[in-house]
Amino acid sequence: MREFIVTTLNGLTLGGLYFLVATGFTLVFGLMRIVNLAHGSLYLSGAYLGWSIGNATGNWLLAVIGAALCVAAAGLLLQQGLLRRIQGQDLREALVTIGVSIVVADLLLAFYGGQNYEIAAPDIISGGTYLGIAGLTYPTIRLLTLGIALLVGIALWFLLRHTRLGMIIRAGIDDRAMVSAAGINVQLVFAIVFALGALLAGLAGVIGATNLSVQPGDDSLYLLYSLTVVIIGGMGSVGGAAIGALLVGLVQQYGLAYIPTYSVLITFAMMILVLAIRPQGIAGRRA
Amino acid sequence: MMPARMLRLALPIIIALFLLAFPLFASVFFVVQIGIQSLFLGIVALSLVFLAGYGGMVSLAQVALYGAAGYVLAILTITYNQPWYVGVVAGLAGSTLLAVIFALISVRTQGIYFLMITLAEAMFVFYYADQDRIFTNGHTGINGVTPPAVGPLVLADPTTFYYMVLIVAVLTYLGMRYLVRTPFGLALQGIRDNPQRMQSLGFNVPAHRIAAFTLAGFIAGIGGVLGVWYNGAISPGSIDLTRTINVLVIAVLGGLSYFEGAFVGAVFFTLITNFASSFTDRFNTVIGLAFLLVALFFPDGLIGLSRRIIQLTSRTTSGRGKGMAPPAPSSPVSASGDSAPTASGAGAEGK
Amino acid sequence: MKHSNTRIVRQVDWFRSLMLFMGMIALLTACGGGAPTSGGGLNTGSNGSSANEIKIGVLATFTGAFAVDGQDALRGVKMAVAEFGGKIGNKKIVLVTESSDATPAVARDAARKLIEQDNVDILVGPLSGDEGLAVRDYAKTKPNKVFLNGSSGAQDTTLRNPAPNFYRFSTDGTQWMAGLGDYVYQTQGYKRVAVLAEDYSFPYSQVGGFMTEFCRDGGHVVKKFWVPIGTTDYSSVVSSMPTNIDAIYVALGGSDSINFLKQYVQFGGKAKIIGGTVTVDQTVLSTKGTLYQHVLGVASSGPIADNNPDPAWQKFVQQYKSMFPDGFPSPSLFAHAYYVNAKAALLGLQKVNGDLSNGEAKLKQVLSTLQFDTPTGPVRLDHNRNAIANIFVTVVDKKPDGTLYNKLVKVVTNVNQTLGIPEDQYLKMGPFSRDNPSCP
């Protein structure tokens, strides 16, 4: 029983991390129809930058904020510099982002080397928190990750539902041409959303590196996770990303605990199933 | 300016002569690691060019299908000691069958969704191969697969193998070129351009797509058989995400809508990966940048680029043409996938 | 609106572009290639280097996540070459490097490039286990060249189907576990243990080596966790650890090891840890972060011990530090293994005075019977051309300056591939796998 509770918590907290990574991806796709295959590179950059800033300043919070902002800027550069030129051509955009991810991965490898980096959490969040249930002590950092994910989720919900920008974004997800025709500066909205997506990816990177560690190859890994989560949950839907992230996190952890050998396959099988039966995902809308 | 017709006849002959004579003047290393490798990688890329350029379906599952054939061949010949022809036939059957399954799952999706579902399918195959102990022997893979001796032809000999692969590649290439002119091929291209219209004209769009994907799986399987023999082994490392993307890179570099591009891209790619490391540690950056440049500025790939250069030079030298280049064959990269919404308000995807 | 369907109309121009490419290839071929020579198999030989140099090919992973290990491996080779002043007799030693990416197929291609394109006389490598099997198979097709191992540690490379021209002067992954099972059972007092390892061949051989001794002593392995390669989140493994165990034997490498240790600490895990060879090696101990406090006291074993008081080892460490101030605080097992194998090659070359004629026959003869002293003790080969050497049991400790190292606690001498068990009996135990050996 205890094992089950802990595994469930593990799944929830892992889902929190996945939610952070995947949300940016889904917003960008939903609004701009860009499959940003360099999303993993943004995550990885965030992780490394977070380490560098943390190492230089000794302050974890600064590392988190600094890395997230830097990656947001990088994302903006990517969007304005490259993607904007070929706007509207899905496949070409995907290919360009693939090219970017190859280059960025190699440059990061050159700069940081192949060894592991892990970001040390400040003492107050290292160690365990005593939970009342079943006398458990659960890692604080994981609970914090879940907390941050919830905060971000609520903030995004608020942004999308109760602000003008959010309204524009939602309208743009539904019908981009109409929004443009209504006289709204679509390009500005695109830039903001892409930067936001990158910011979230960078944030996720720092948190992931604090929870676990960072190494070359994490970009492909977290890109695959993002794809999985977003496809299952639904493209363009933040709520869908939450559902997808929870599902993927829980399935992965249950799988690892009970049928480790093939646990990896279950996640992909889920994704294939969803694409085959309901291509727009659980919470997504048709196109 | 040589008459176009004369060039047209002479050039294939020159190329053929070059390829046939290659082992005579090139070192064995070049024949094997550049020549043979480019040829079978080119065959796999050919299947992608067919699907993407002529069918409008960019698939990332080709390498997994290549792997399926390779694994079946390796398992049957090594673990179960079957003769090589059983292995080959079963391998090709395996990749084709898997392609049918993939196609049935993916056929209703289009464009970028299709890309992602094929990626998921490919990753599924990779992780399965990496984890399974019963058949695929996990991370280590299966070693010791040697090309057979077919009568007097000892295929394990590099030169013999080269010619065999060359013949297979040429046949596959010609077969593809013929296929796209058949009614099926034309229908497929029509479906690429406008599926709704084709549907309304009475064509069974999903059936055509499934057939195309299955055929592409068969072709990728041919590449898989040759690849396993070339490597003498197969392991999950041959079908991971990196290799999957490599084939995409090859096809895009060559030109996603040209069959020749598959092989030209493969040659270019094998040359870079083998020799760029002598010049710089950052050859992945080199490949990435090349890919990026092509995707941004030369979406028709190297073939398209050279065509443009030729056109430019022929225009200036011969004064021919009114500055109007002949219309380029459609490239899925440059023109399609335009997601400007139609009047129905929703995009073309997910229909 | 959309493109027209003009693909049917073929343009002449692409023929010309193909011509350009053919020309480029022909040019490269002419520059890079030579005349073919006869031979069998899919790979045939070519002539060696010029008369006054000897080319040694170094195959390691210089890209990707293993790049750090590969760099250290190259350092090891360079150290060996430096000991000989960079020449044998009046022939200069030239190093040619080629990188693989830890996949067997690329390792084979890299080996082929070194042997056939770069014309190396001797090849030293590869780095990782599964690559070793591929290079050994390739070596069988090139009987006229000498291949020495780098650091690859899969048992079967030499134990089953060895190649007559493949020499491994470094020990394999199972040998690396010699002495650890006995030590944790007898000295540390762990009787009940759980095992956590990745699901592929190298961990199998490590776990197998550990369990052979541990089970024989009377220990119990109550549960085994075989996680898929690439698992990053071990939280569920941690939480389903049995509580009635003394220690967990962890055979994870690099970042996985770090991830696990970190999460284990976060969950307040109580059981002690026993490390596989790469679980607490230099690359892990030198991770930039604060994790290391939690690995103090972890026992492990392997081919080297950082603070080995043996003067030969101390001298080796000094030389490493002075030659490579930007290397690790102490040479890793990769540097050591490549050093030993490269030195063997150079000693052999010295003994035959650089004579590589006749398919390098003299060199092969000499290498089979070569015995010499390494920084970790004497080494010689068994009949499968695999090393018999010393293994070190270590415990993680902290130096005054705060850096971590593996402190030597026991030296096991003359460890052979079958861990002292008669070979036929050992082979009968079967290859190590998920369920073999087993002592619940």
GROMACS .gro file of C-alpha atoms in nm, chain A:
model
  287
    1MET     CA    1   0.000   0.000   0.000
    2ARG     CA    2   0.274   0.236   0.096
    3GLU     CA    3   0.455   0.151  -0.220
    4PHE     CA    4   0.146   0.231  -0.419
    5ILE     CA    5   0.104   0.570  -0.256
    6VAL     CA    6   0.465   0.659  -0.312
    7THR     CA    7   0.452   0.544  -0.672
    8THR     CA    8   0.142   0.753  -0.727
    9LEU     CA    9   0.312   1.055  -0.576
   10ASN     CA   10   0.612   0.986  -0.795
   11GLY     CA   11   0.389   0.981  -1.098
   12LEU     CA   12   0.218   1.303  -1.000
   13THR     CA   13   0.537   1.489  -0.934
   14LEU     CA   14   0.701   1.359  -1.250
   15GLY     CA   15   0.386   1.462  -1.431
   16GLY     CA   16   0.438   1.809  -1.291
   17LEU     CA   17   0.779   1.829  -1.453
   18TYR     CA   18   0.641   1.697  -1.781
   19PHE     CA   19   0.363   1.952  -1.767
   20LEU     CA   20   0.614   2.232  -1.740
   21VAL     CA   21   0.808   2.103  -2.038
   22ALA     CA   22   0.509   2.026  -2.254
   23THR     CA   23   0.296   2.333  -2.197
   24GLY     CA   24   0.520   2.563  -2.394
   25PHE     CA   25   0.529   2.314  -2.676
   26THR     CA   26   0.153   2.284  -2.693
   27LEU     CA   27   0.088   2.656  -2.686
   28VAL     CA   28   0.328   2.716  -2.969
   29PHE     CA   29   0.176   2.443  -3.176
   30GLY     CA   30  -0.177   2.534  -3.097
   31LEU     CA   31  -0.140   2.894  -3.193
   32MET     CA   32   0.130   2.895  -3.454
   33ARG     CA   33   0.108   2.544  -3.586
   34ILE     CA   34   0.482   2.515  -3.537
   35VAL     CA   35   0.612   2.180  -3.421
   36ASN     CA   36   0.914   2.315  -3.244
   37LEU     CA   37   1.148   2.019  -3.252
   38ALA     CA   38   1.411   2.239  -3.093
   39HIS     CA   39   1.199   2.250  -2.779
   40GLY     CA   40   1.424   1.989  -2.619
   41SER     CA   41   1.725   2.206  -2.697
   42LEU     CA   42   1.558   2.491  -2.512
   43TYR     CA   43   1.507   2.263  -2.215
   44LEU     CA   44   1.869   2.154  -2.225
   45SER     CA   45   1.996   2.509  -2.258
   46GLY     CA   46   1.786   2.608  -1.959
   47ALA     CA   47   1.936   2.328  -1.753
   48TYR     CA   48   2.295   2.415  -1.840
   49LEU     CA   49   2.242   2.788  -1.804
   50GLY     CA   50   2.073   2.729  -1.471
   51TRP     CA   51   2.377   2.541  -1.358
   52SER     CA   52   2.612   2.813  -1.479
   53ILE     CA   53   2.419   3.091  -1.312
   54GLY     CA   54   2.374   2.890  -0.994
   55ASN     CA   55   2.741   2.809  -0.991
   56ALA     CA   56   2.840   3.168  -1.040
   57THR     CA   57   2.601   3.327  -0.795
   58GLY     CA   58   2.531   3.049  -0.549
   59ASN     CA   59   2.166   3.142  -0.559
   60TRP     CA   60   1.917   2.887  -0.680
   61LEU     CA   61   1.630   3.122  -0.730
   62LEU     CA   62   1.845   3.347  -0.940
   63ALA     CA   63   1.947   3.050  -1.147
   64VAL     CA   64   1.587   2.956  -1.208
   65ILE     CA   65   1.474   3.302  -1.308
   66GLY     CA   66   1.788   3.387  -1.499
   67ALA     CA   67   1.792   3.070  -1.702
   68ALA     CA   68   1.424   3.094  -1.784
   69LEU     CA   69   1.463   3.449  -1.907
   70CYS     CA   70   1.772   3.372  -2.112
   71VAL     CA   71   1.603   3.082  -2.280
   72ALA     CA   72   1.298   3.295  -2.347
   73ALA     CA   73   1.523   3.541  -2.523
   74ALA     CA   74   1.686   3.263  -2.721
   75GLY     CA   75   1.347   3.133  -2.822
   76LEU     CA   76   1.245   3.476  -2.935
   77LEU     CA   77   1.558   3.499  -3.144
   78LEU     CA   78   1.485   3.164  -3.300
   79GLN     CA   79   1.133   3.262  -3.385
   80GLN     CA   80   1.202   3.608  -3.517
   81GLY     CA   81   1.525   3.522  -3.690
   82LEU     CA   82   1.444   3.195  -3.854
   83LEU     CA   83   1.093   3.076  -3.821
   84ARG     CA   84   0.923   3.394  -3.913
   85ARG     CA   85   1.071   3.384  -4.261
   86ILE     CA   86   0.906   3.058  -4.340
   87GLN     CA   87   0.587   3.111  -4.152
   88GLY     CA   88   0.304   2.894  -4.253
   89GLN     CA   89   0.505   2.609  -4.397
   90ASP     CA   90   0.468   2.338  -4.137
   91LEU     CA   91   0.714   2.089  -4.266
   92ARG     CA   92   0.980   2.341  -4.341
   93GLU     CA   93   0.949   2.489  -3.995
   94ALA     CA   94   0.980   2.143  -3.845
   95LEU     CA   95   1.291   2.077  -4.051
   96VAL     CA   96   1.448   2.407  -3.953
   97THR     CA   97   1.389   2.334  -3.588
   98ILE     CA   98   1.548   1.992  -3.635
   99GLY     CA   99   1.852   2.160  -3.784
  100VAL     CA  100   1.867   2.406  -3.497
  101SER     CA  101   1.843   2.126  -3.243
  102ILE     CA  102   2.133   1.939  -3.402
  103VAL     CA  103   2.352   2.248  -3.397
  104VAL     CA  104   2.256   2.355  -3.045
  105ALA     CA  105   2.311   2.007  -2.904
  106ASP     CA  106   2.658   1.993  -3.051
  107LEU     CA  107   2.752   2.341  -2.936
  108LEU     CA  108   2.632   2.272  -2.584
  109LEU     CA  109   2.837   1.954  -2.588
  110ALA     CA  110   3.140   2.149  -2.698
  111PHE     CA  111   3.092   2.411  -2.432
  112TYR     CA  112   2.988   2.206  -2.133
  113GLY     CA  113   3.146   1.874  -2.216
  114GLY     CA  114   2.990   1.536  -2.182
  115GLN     CA  115   2.986   1.494  -1.808
  116ASN     CA  116   2.694   1.526  -1.578
  117TYR     CA  117   2.585   1.841  -1.416
  118GLU     CA  118   2.336   1.856  -1.139
  119ILE     CA  119   2.202   2.166  -0.976
  120ALA     CA  120   2.203   2.158  -0.600
  121ALA     CA  121   1.881   2.269  -0.443
  122PRO     CA  122   1.902   2.508  -0.152
  123ASP     CA  123   1.897   2.332   0.182
  124ILE     CA  124   1.542   2.414   0.274
  125ILE     CA  125   1.408   2.218  -0.016
  126SER     CA  126   1.653   1.932  -0.007
  127GLY     CA  127   1.563   1.638   0.204
  128GLY     CA  128   1.217   1.511   0.281
  129THR     CA  129   0.888   1.646   0.400
  130TYR     CA  130   0.695   1.444   0.647
  131LEU     CA  131   0.354   1.363   0.509
  132GLY     CA  132   0.084   1.240   0.738
  133ILE     CA  133  -0.016   0.951   0.517
  134ALA     CA  134   0.138   0.616   0.598
  135GLY     CA  135   0.419   0.784   0.785
  136LEU     CA  136   0.589   0.884   0.466
  137THR     CA  137   0.876   1.114   0.415
  138TYR     CA  138   0.869   1.243   0.062
  139PRO     CA  139   1.134   1.447  -0.116
  140THR     CA  140   1.060   1.815  -0.083
  141ILE     CA  141   1.202   1.907  -0.419
  142ARG     CA  142   0.955   1.681  -0.594
  143LEU     CA  143   0.666   1.834  -0.405
  144LEU     CA  144   0.799   2.174  -0.496
  145THR     CA  145   0.809   2.073  -0.862
  146LEU     CA  146   0.447   1.972  -0.843
  147GLY     CA  147   0.371   2.299  -0.669
  148ILE     CA  148   0.543   2.502  -0.936
  149ALA     CA  149   0.362   2.309  -1.204
  150LEU     CA  150   0.030   2.384  -1.038
  151LEU     CA  151   0.118   2.750  -1.005
  152VAL     CA  152   0.217   2.772  -1.369
  153GLY     CA  153  -0.096   2.589  -1.469
  154ILE     CA  154  -0.315   2.826  -1.273
  155ALA     CA  155  -0.128   3.127  -1.403
  156LEU     CA  156  -0.172   3.010  -1.759
  157TRP     CA  157  -0.536   2.935  -1.703
  158PHE     CA  158  -0.581   3.282  -1.570
  159LEU     CA  159  -0.388   3.428  -1.861
  160LEU     CA  160  -0.591   3.242  -2.116
  161ARG     CA  161  -0.931   3.287  -1.961
  162HIS     CA  162  -0.922   3.625  -1.802
  163THR     CA  163  -0.690   3.847  -1.996
  164ARG     CA  164  -0.719   4.006  -2.333
  165LEU     CA  165  -0.400   3.847  -2.451
  166GLY     CA  166  -0.534   3.511  -2.350
  167MET     CA  167  -0.850   3.575  -2.541
  168ILE     CA  168  -0.650   3.658  -2.850
  169ILE     CA  169  -0.444   3.345  -2.807
  170ARG     CA  170  -0.748   3.127  -2.774
  171ALA     CA  171  -0.907   3.290  -3.073
  172GLY     CA  172  -0.588   3.245  -3.267
  173ILE     CA  173  -0.579   2.878  -3.182
  174ASP     CA  174  -0.925   2.844  -3.320
  175ASP     CA  175  -0.897   3.062  -3.626
  176ARG     CA  176  -0.583   3.247  -3.704
  177ALA     CA  177  -0.694   3.418  -4.020
  178MET     CA  178  -0.994   3.564  -3.849
  179VAL     CA  179  -0.788   3.708  -3.570
  180SER     CA  180  -0.558   3.869  -3.820
  181ALA     CA  181  -0.850   4.002  -4.015
  182ALA     CA  182  -0.987   4.153  -3.696
  183GLY     CA  183  -0.688   4.384  -3.698
  184ILE     CA  184  -0.490   4.234  -3.417
  185ASN     CA  185  -0.114   4.233  -3.443
  186VAL     CA  186  -0.080   3.864  -3.487
  187GLN     CA  187   0.296   3.878  -3.520
  188LEU     CA  188   0.331   4.033  -3.179
  189VAL     CA  189   0.115   3.768  -3.024
  190PHE     CA  190   0.318   3.499  -3.195
  191ALA     CA  191   0.637   3.643  -3.059
  192ILE     CA  192   0.498   3.661  -2.708
  193VAL     CA  193   0.365   3.309  -2.715
  194PHE     CA  194   0.684   3.162  -2.854
  195ALA     CA  195   0.889   3.343  -2.594
  196LEU     CA  196   0.653   3.218  -2.327
  197GLY     CA  197   0.690   2.865  -2.452
  198ALA     CA  198   1.065   2.897  -2.445
  199LEU     CA  199   1.053   3.048  -2.097
  200LEU     CA  200   0.860   2.748  -1.969
  201ALA     CA  201   1.102   2.509  -2.137
  202GLY     CA  202   1.395   2.683  -1.975
  203LEU     CA  203   1.223   2.681  -1.637
  204ALA     CA  204   1.153   2.312  -1.674
  205GLY     CA  205   1.517   2.257  -1.760
  206VAL     CA  206   1.643   2.411  -1.439
  207ILE     CA  207   1.390   2.223  -1.233
  208GLY     CA  208   1.466   1.898  -1.408
  209ALA     CA  209   1.836   1.945  -1.347
  210THR     CA  210   1.768   2.016  -0.981
  211ASN     CA  211   1.550   1.710  -0.943
  212LEU     CA  212   1.775   1.481  -1.138
  213SER     CA  213   2.068   1.598  -1.347
  214VAL     CA  214   2.147   1.713  -1.696
  215GLN     CA  215   2.349   1.544  -1.964
  216PRO     CA  216   2.375   1.542  -2.342
  217GLY     CA  217   2.084   1.358  -2.490
  218ASP     CA  218   1.833   1.508  -2.251
  219ASP     CA  219   1.715   1.732  -2.531
  220SER     CA  220   1.591   1.440  -2.739
  221LEU     CA  221   1.450   1.272  -2.433
  222TYR     CA  222   1.244   1.564  -2.313
  223LEU     CA  223   1.138   1.647  -2.664
  224LEU     CA  224   0.997   1.297  -2.695
  225TYR     CA  225   0.826   1.337  -2.359
  226SER     CA  226   0.677   1.667  -2.467
  227LEU     CA  227   0.552   1.518  -2.791
  228THR     CA  228   0.402   1.226  -2.609
  229VAL     CA  229   0.230   1.439  -2.349
  230VAL     CA  230   0.096   1.687  -2.597
  231ILE     CA  231  -0.027   1.429  -2.843
  232ILE     CA  232  -0.209   1.239  -2.574
  233GLY     CA  233  -0.345   1.545  -2.409
  234GLY     CA  234  -0.428   1.743  -2.713
  235MET     CA  235  -0.242   2.000  -2.915
  236GLY     CA  236  -0.299   2.357  -2.820
  237SER     CA  237  -0.469   2.281  -2.494
  238VAL     CA  238  -0.306   2.362  -2.163
  239GLY     CA  239  -0.559   2.148  -1.984
  240GLY     CA  240  -0.478   1.873  -2.224
  241ALA     CA  241  -0.111   1.909  -2.147
  242ALA     CA  242  -0.196   1.869  -1.779
  243ILE     CA  243  -0.398   1.556  -1.844
  244GLY     CA  244  -0.136   1.416  -2.075
  245ALA     CA  245   0.146   1.494  -1.836
  246LEU     CA  246  -0.032   1.326  -1.548
  247LEU     CA  247  -0.107   1.020  -1.755
  248VAL     CA  248   0.246   0.987  -1.885
  249GLY     CA  249   0.402   1.048  -1.545
  250LEU     CA  250   0.178   0.799  -1.369
  251VAL     CA  251   0.210   0.535  -1.637
  252GLN     CA  252   0.586   0.567  -1.640
  253GLN     CA  253   0.616   0.531  -1.266
  254TYR     CA  254   0.368   0.247  -1.233
  255GLY     CA  255   0.537   0.079  -1.523
  256LEU     CA  256   0.877   0.117  -1.369
  257ALA     CA  257   0.758  -0.016  -1.037
  258TYR     CA  258   0.558  -0.311  -1.160
  259ILE     CA  259   0.672  -0.408  -1.512
  260PRO     CA  260   1.005  -0.235  -1.561
  261THR     CA  261   1.119  -0.414  -1.872
  262TYR     CA  262   0.850  -0.295  -2.105
  263SER     CA  263   0.744   0.017  -1.921
  264VAL     CA  264   0.898   0.240  -2.183
  265LEU     CA  265   0.686   0.083  -2.453
  266ILE     CA  266   0.360   0.151  -2.276
  267THR     CA  267   0.402   0.523  -2.305
  268PHE     CA  268   0.459   0.506  -2.679
  269ALA     CA  269   0.181   0.256  -2.721
  270MET     CA  270  -0.051   0.502  -2.550
  271MET     CA  271   0.060   0.773  -2.785
  272ILE     CA  272   0.009   0.562  -3.094
  273LEU     CA  273  -0.331   0.456  -2.969
  274VAL     CA  274  -0.444   0.812  -2.913
  275LEU     CA  275  -0.320   0.921  -3.254
  276ALA     CA  276  -0.494   0.633  -3.419
  277ILE     CA  277  -0.827   0.674  -3.247
  278ARG     CA  278  -0.851   1.039  -3.161
  279PRO     CA  279  -0.578   1.229  -3.339
  280GLN     CA  280  -0.655   1.560  -3.177
  281GLY     CA  281  -0.584   1.418  -2.835
  282ILE     CA  282  -0.799   1.388  -2.528
  283ALA     CA  283  -0.870   1.754  -2.480
  284GLY     CA  284  -0.778   1.887  -2.818
  285ARG     CA  285  -1.003   2.032  -3.075
  286ARG     CA  286  -1.018   1.922  -3.436
  287ALA     CA  287  -0.742   2.110  -3.617
   0.00000   0.00000   0.00000
